PDB file of C-alpha atoms in Angstrom:
ATOM      1  CA  GLU A 258       0.000   0.000   0.000  1.00 57.00           C
ATOM      2  CA  TYR A 259       1.289   3.359  -0.973  1.00 49.00           C
ATOM      3  CA  LYS A 260       0.967   6.113   1.577  1.00 55.00           C
ATOM      4  CA  GLY A 261       2.659   8.825  -0.381  1.00 49.00           C
ATOM      5  CA  SER A 262       4.498  11.645   1.197  1.00 53.00           C
ATOM      6  CA  GLN A 263       2.325  12.323   4.249  1.00 55.00           C
ATOM      7  CA  ASP A 264       4.628  14.907   5.796  1.00 57.00           C
ATOM      8  CA  ALA A 265       4.723  16.951   2.639  1.00 54.00           C
ATOM      9  CA  SER A 266       0.946  16.894   2.330  1.00 55.00           C
ATOM     10  CA  LYS A 267       0.530  18.144   5.869  1.00 68.00           C
ATOM     11  CA  GLY A 268       2.818  21.027   5.034  1.00 71.00           C
ATOM     12  CA  ILE A 269       0.792  21.951   1.952  1.00 76.00           C
ATOM     13  CA  LEU A 270      -2.551  21.591   3.719  1.00 78.00           C
ATOM     14  CA  GLY A 271      -1.171  23.591   6.644  1.00 79.00           C
ATOM     15  CA  MET A 272      -0.057  26.343   4.303  1.00 84.00           C
ATOM     16  CA  LEU A 273      -3.463  26.345   2.613  1.00 85.00           C
ATOM     17  CA  GLU A 274      -5.162  26.610   6.008  1.00 86.00           C
ATOM     18  CA  VAL A 275      -2.900  29.548   6.955  1.00 86.00           C
ATOM     19  CA  ILE A 276      -3.664  31.203   3.611  1.00 90.00           C
ATOM     20  CA  LEU A 277      -7.416  30.609   4.145  1.00 92.00           C
ATOM     21  CA  THR A 278      -7.207  32.107   7.653  1.00 91.00           C
ATOM     22  CA  ASP A 279      -5.236  35.086   6.331  1.00 92.00           C
ATOM     23  CA  PHE A 280      -7.792  35.650   3.570  1.00 93.00           C
ATOM     24  CA  SER A 281     -10.699  35.393   6.041  1.00 93.00           C
ATOM     25  CA  ARG A 282      -9.034  37.870   8.397  1.00 93.00           C
ATOM     26  CA  THR A 283      -8.195  40.204   5.474  1.00 94.00           C
ATOM     27  CA  ILE A 284     -11.786  40.034   4.195  1.00 96.00           C
ATOM     28  CA  THR A 285     -13.112  40.799   7.681  1.00 96.00           C
ATOM     29  CA  THR A 286     -10.666  43.685   8.208  1.00 96.00           C
ATOM     30  CA  VAL A 287     -11.266  45.161   4.757  1.00 96.00           C
ATOM     31  CA  THR A 288     -15.048  44.840   5.174  1.00 96.00           C
ATOM     32  CA  GLU A 289     -14.941  46.593   8.557  1.00 96.00           C
ATOM     33  CA  GLU A 290     -12.685  49.341   7.202  1.00 96.00           C
ATOM     34  CA  GLU A 291     -14.923  49.756   4.155  1.00 97.00           C
ATOM     35  CA  GLU A 292     -18.037  50.036   6.353  1.00 96.00           C
ATOM     36  CA  GLU A 293     -16.275  52.598   8.571  1.00 96.00           C
ATOM     37  CA  ALA A 294     -15.126  54.550   5.508  1.00 96.00           C
ATOM     38  CA  GLU A 295     -18.681  54.442   4.093  1.00 96.00           C
ATOM     39  CA  SER A 296     -20.063  55.698   7.417  1.00 96.00           C
ATOM     40  CA  ASP A 297     -17.451  58.493   7.536  1.00 96.00           C
ATOM     41  CA  PHE A 298     -18.245  59.400   3.934  1.00 97.00           C
ATOM     42  CA  GLN A 299     -21.996  59.537   4.598  1.00 97.00           C
ATOM     43  CA  THR A 300     -21.392  61.746   7.636  1.00 97.00           C
ATOM     44  CA  PHE A 301     -19.107  64.012   5.592  1.00 97.00           C
ATOM     45  CA  LYS A 302     -21.617  64.085   2.732  1.00 97.00           C
ATOM     46  CA  THR A 303     -24.500  64.999   5.061  1.00 97.00           C
ATOM     47  CA  ASP A 304     -22.462  67.707   6.808  1.00 97.00           C
ATOM     48  CA  ASN A 305     -21.290  69.064   3.468  1.00 97.00           C
ATOM     49  CA  GLU A 306     -24.835  69.170   2.090  1.00 97.00           C
ATOM     50  CA  LYS A 307     -26.067  71.015   5.200  1.00 97.00           C
ATOM     51  CA  ASP A 308     -23.156  73.452   4.990  1.00 97.00           C
ATOM     52  CA  THR A 309     -23.739  74.021   1.273  1.00 96.00           C
ATOM     53  CA  GLU A 310     -27.461  74.594   1.850  1.00 97.00           C
ATOM     54  CA  ALA A 311     -26.735  77.058   4.667  1.00 96.00           C
ATOM     55  CA  LYS A 312     -24.257  78.947   2.497  1.00 97.00           C
ATOM     56  CA  GLU A 313     -26.693  79.046  -0.429  1.00 96.00           C
ATOM     57  CA  ASP A 314     -29.354  80.477   1.896  1.00 96.00           C
ATOM     58  CA  ASP A 315     -26.807  83.021   3.120  1.00 96.00           C
ATOM     59  CA  VAL A 316     -26.002  83.971  -0.484  1.00 96.00           C
ATOM     60  CA  LYS A 317     -29.720  84.455  -1.216  1.00 97.00           C
ATOM     61  CA  LEU A 318     -30.139  86.587   1.903  1.00 97.00           C
ATOM     62  CA  LYS A 319     -27.113  88.734   1.134  1.00 97.00           C
ATOM     63  CA  THR A 320     -28.165  89.107  -2.497  1.00 96.00           C
ATOM     64  CA  GLN A 321     -31.558  90.387  -1.294  1.00 97.00           C
ATOM     65  CA  GLN A 322     -29.821  92.737   1.147  1.00 97.00           C
ATOM     66  CA  ILE A 323     -27.672  94.088  -1.689  1.00 96.00           C
ATOM     67  CA  ALA A 324     -30.778  94.678  -3.801  1.00 96.00           C
ATOM     68  CA  ASP A 325     -32.482  96.458  -0.893  1.00 96.00           C
ATOM     69  CA  GLU A 326     -29.435  98.620  -0.242  1.00 96.00           C
ATOM     70  CA  ASN A 327     -29.194  99.478  -3.945  1.00 95.00           C
ATOM     71  CA  ASP A 328     -32.846 100.554  -3.896  1.00 94.00           C
ATOM     72  CA  LYS A 329     -32.155 102.742  -0.864  1.00 95.00           C
ATOM     73  CA  LEU A 330     -29.095 104.169  -2.597  1.00 95.00           C
ATOM     74  CA  VAL A 331     -31.142 105.142  -5.644  1.00 93.00           C
ATOM     75  CA  GLY A 332     -33.649 106.858  -3.359  1.00 94.00           C
ATOM     76  CA  TYR A 333     -30.889 108.655  -1.479  1.00 94.00           C
ATOM     77  CA  GLN A 334     -29.313 109.797  -4.729  1.00 94.00           C
ATOM     78  CA  GLY A 335     -32.668 111.268  -5.775  1.00 92.00           C
ATOM     79  CA  ASP A 336     -32.983 112.985  -2.399  1.00 93.00           C
ATOM     80  CA  LEU A 337     -29.437 114.307  -2.723  1.00 93.00           C
ATOM     81  CA  LYS A 338     -30.140 115.708  -6.179  1.00 93.00           C
ATOM     82  CA  SER A 339     -33.324 117.388  -4.947  1.00 93.00           C
ATOM     83  CA  ALA A 340     -31.572 118.784  -1.878  1.00 94.00           C
ATOM     84  CA  SER A 341     -28.670 120.035  -3.995  1.00 94.00           C
ATOM     85  CA  GLU A 342     -31.047 121.845  -6.335  1.00 93.00           C
ATOM     86  CA  SER A 343     -32.858 123.394  -3.371  1.00 94.00           C
ATOM     87  CA  LEU A 344     -29.541 124.408  -1.856  1.00 94.00           C
ATOM     88  CA  GLU A 345     -28.480 126.085  -5.082  1.00 94.00           C
ATOM     89  CA  GLU A 346     -31.754 128.040  -5.224  1.00 93.00           C
ATOM     90  CA  VAL A 347     -31.462 129.089  -1.596  1.00 93.00           C
ATOM     91  CA  ALA A 348     -27.815 130.071  -2.087  1.00 91.00           C
ATOM     92  CA  LYS A 349     -28.778 132.277  -5.050  1.00 90.00           C
ATOM     93  CA  GLU A 350     -31.551 133.931  -3.035  1.00 90.00           C
ATOM     94  CA  LEU A 351     -29.212 134.398  -0.073  1.00 86.00           C
ATOM     95  CA  GLU A 352     -26.648 136.020  -2.349  1.00 85.00           C
ATOM     96  CA  LYS A 353     -29.302 138.461  -3.585  1.00 83.00           C
ATOM     97  CA  LEU A 354     -30.344 139.292  -0.018  1.00 80.00           C
ATOM     98  CA  HIS A 355     -26.766 139.498   1.158  1.00 74.00           C
ATOM     99  CA  ALA A 356     -25.888 141.911  -1.603  1.00 70.00           C
ATOM    100  CA  MET A 357     -28.838 144.105  -0.635  1.00 71.00           C
ATOM    101  CA  CYS A 358     -27.881 144.111   3.031  1.00 69.00           C
ATOM    102  CA  ILE A 359     -24.128 144.498   2.746  1.00 60.00           C
ATOM    103  CA  GLU A 360     -24.135 147.188   0.060  1.00 59.00           C
ATOM    104  CA  ALA A 361     -26.501 149.380   2.102  1.00 58.00           C
ATOM    105  CA  GLU A 362     -24.660 148.899   5.378  1.00 66.00           C
ATOM    106  CA  GLU A 363     -22.905 151.912   6.793  1.00 72.00           C
ATOM    107  CA  THR A 364     -20.331 152.128   9.504  1.00 79.00           C
ATOM    108  CA  TYR A 365     -21.283 153.325  12.959  1.00 84.00           C
ATOM    109  CA  GLU A 366     -19.518 156.627  12.476  1.00 87.00           C
ATOM    110  CA  GLU A 367     -21.350 157.242   9.192  1.00 86.00           C
ATOM    111  CA  ARG A 368     -24.709 156.517  10.820  1.00 86.00           C
ATOM    112  CA  VAL A 369     -23.941 158.843  13.752  1.00 91.00           C
ATOM    113  CA  ALA A 370     -22.910 161.640  11.388  1.00 92.00           C
ATOM    114  CA  LYS A 371     -26.004 161.120   9.259  1.00 91.00           C
ATOM    115  CA  ARG A 372     -28.232 161.113  12.337  1.00 93.00           C
ATOM    116  CA  GLU A 373     -26.633 164.330  13.612  1.00 95.00           C
ATOM    117  CA  LYS A 374     -27.284 165.956  10.215  1.00 95.00           C
ATOM    118  CA  GLU A 375     -30.906 164.818  10.379  1.00 95.00           C
ATOM    119  CA  ILE A 376     -31.248 166.200  13.895  1.00 96.00           C
ATOM    120  CA  GLU A 377     -29.721 169.502  12.791  1.00 95.00           C
ATOM    121  CA  ALA A 378     -32.060 169.617   9.774  1.00 94.00           C
ATOM    122  CA  LEU A 379     -35.044 168.894  12.029  1.00 94.00           C
ATOM    123  CA  LYS A 380     -33.960 171.643  14.427  1.00 94.00           C
ATOM    124  CA  GLN A 381     -33.730 174.079  11.509  1.00 92.00           C
ATOM    125  CA  ALA A 382     -37.146 173.002  10.273  1.00 91.00           C
ATOM    126  CA  HIS A 383     -38.505 173.392  13.780  1.00 89.00           C
ATOM    127  CA  ASP A 384     -37.003 176.867  14.051  1.00 87.00           C
ATOM    128  CA  ILE A 385     -38.490 177.813  10.686  1.00 88.00           C
ATOM    129  CA  LEU A 386     -41.909 176.579  11.764  1.00 86.00           C
ATOM    130  CA  GLU A 387     -41.603 178.344  15.120  1.00 85.00           C
ATOM    131  CA  ASN A 388     -40.626 181.593  13.483  1.00 83.00           C
ATOM    132  CA  TRP A 389     -43.196 181.404  10.708  1.00 75.00           C
ATOM    133  CA  ASP A 390     -45.766 183.372  12.489  1.00 68.00           C
ATOM    134  CA  LYS A 391     -43.341 186.055  13.599  1.00 63.00           C
TER     135      LYS A 391
END
């Protein structure tokens, strides 16, 4: 009866068992790592989608704020134009009034002298009227 090389076959079967164990452990490890990576990816994806949505909402809000501020700016520019035109008109009128006031203004000494002349003229007129009957 032939028994073959029993020791050699145990070595080959032993190696195959070690390889099978290594493959099983590798499959288990890779599967666990893949599940963990998938979980991490889903968490990242969810967080990223929330962040993107929040930023898009912020962009919409800020775009609306810009539009509102631009509308206000247009209104303010209209108000500024109107106020500038009014200011120009008032400045012209003030210049007219100022010219009338300043050109007619006399110094104190001139007014005193003029008043004294008027008083003297009134005294003379009074004397004339007093002496009229005489």
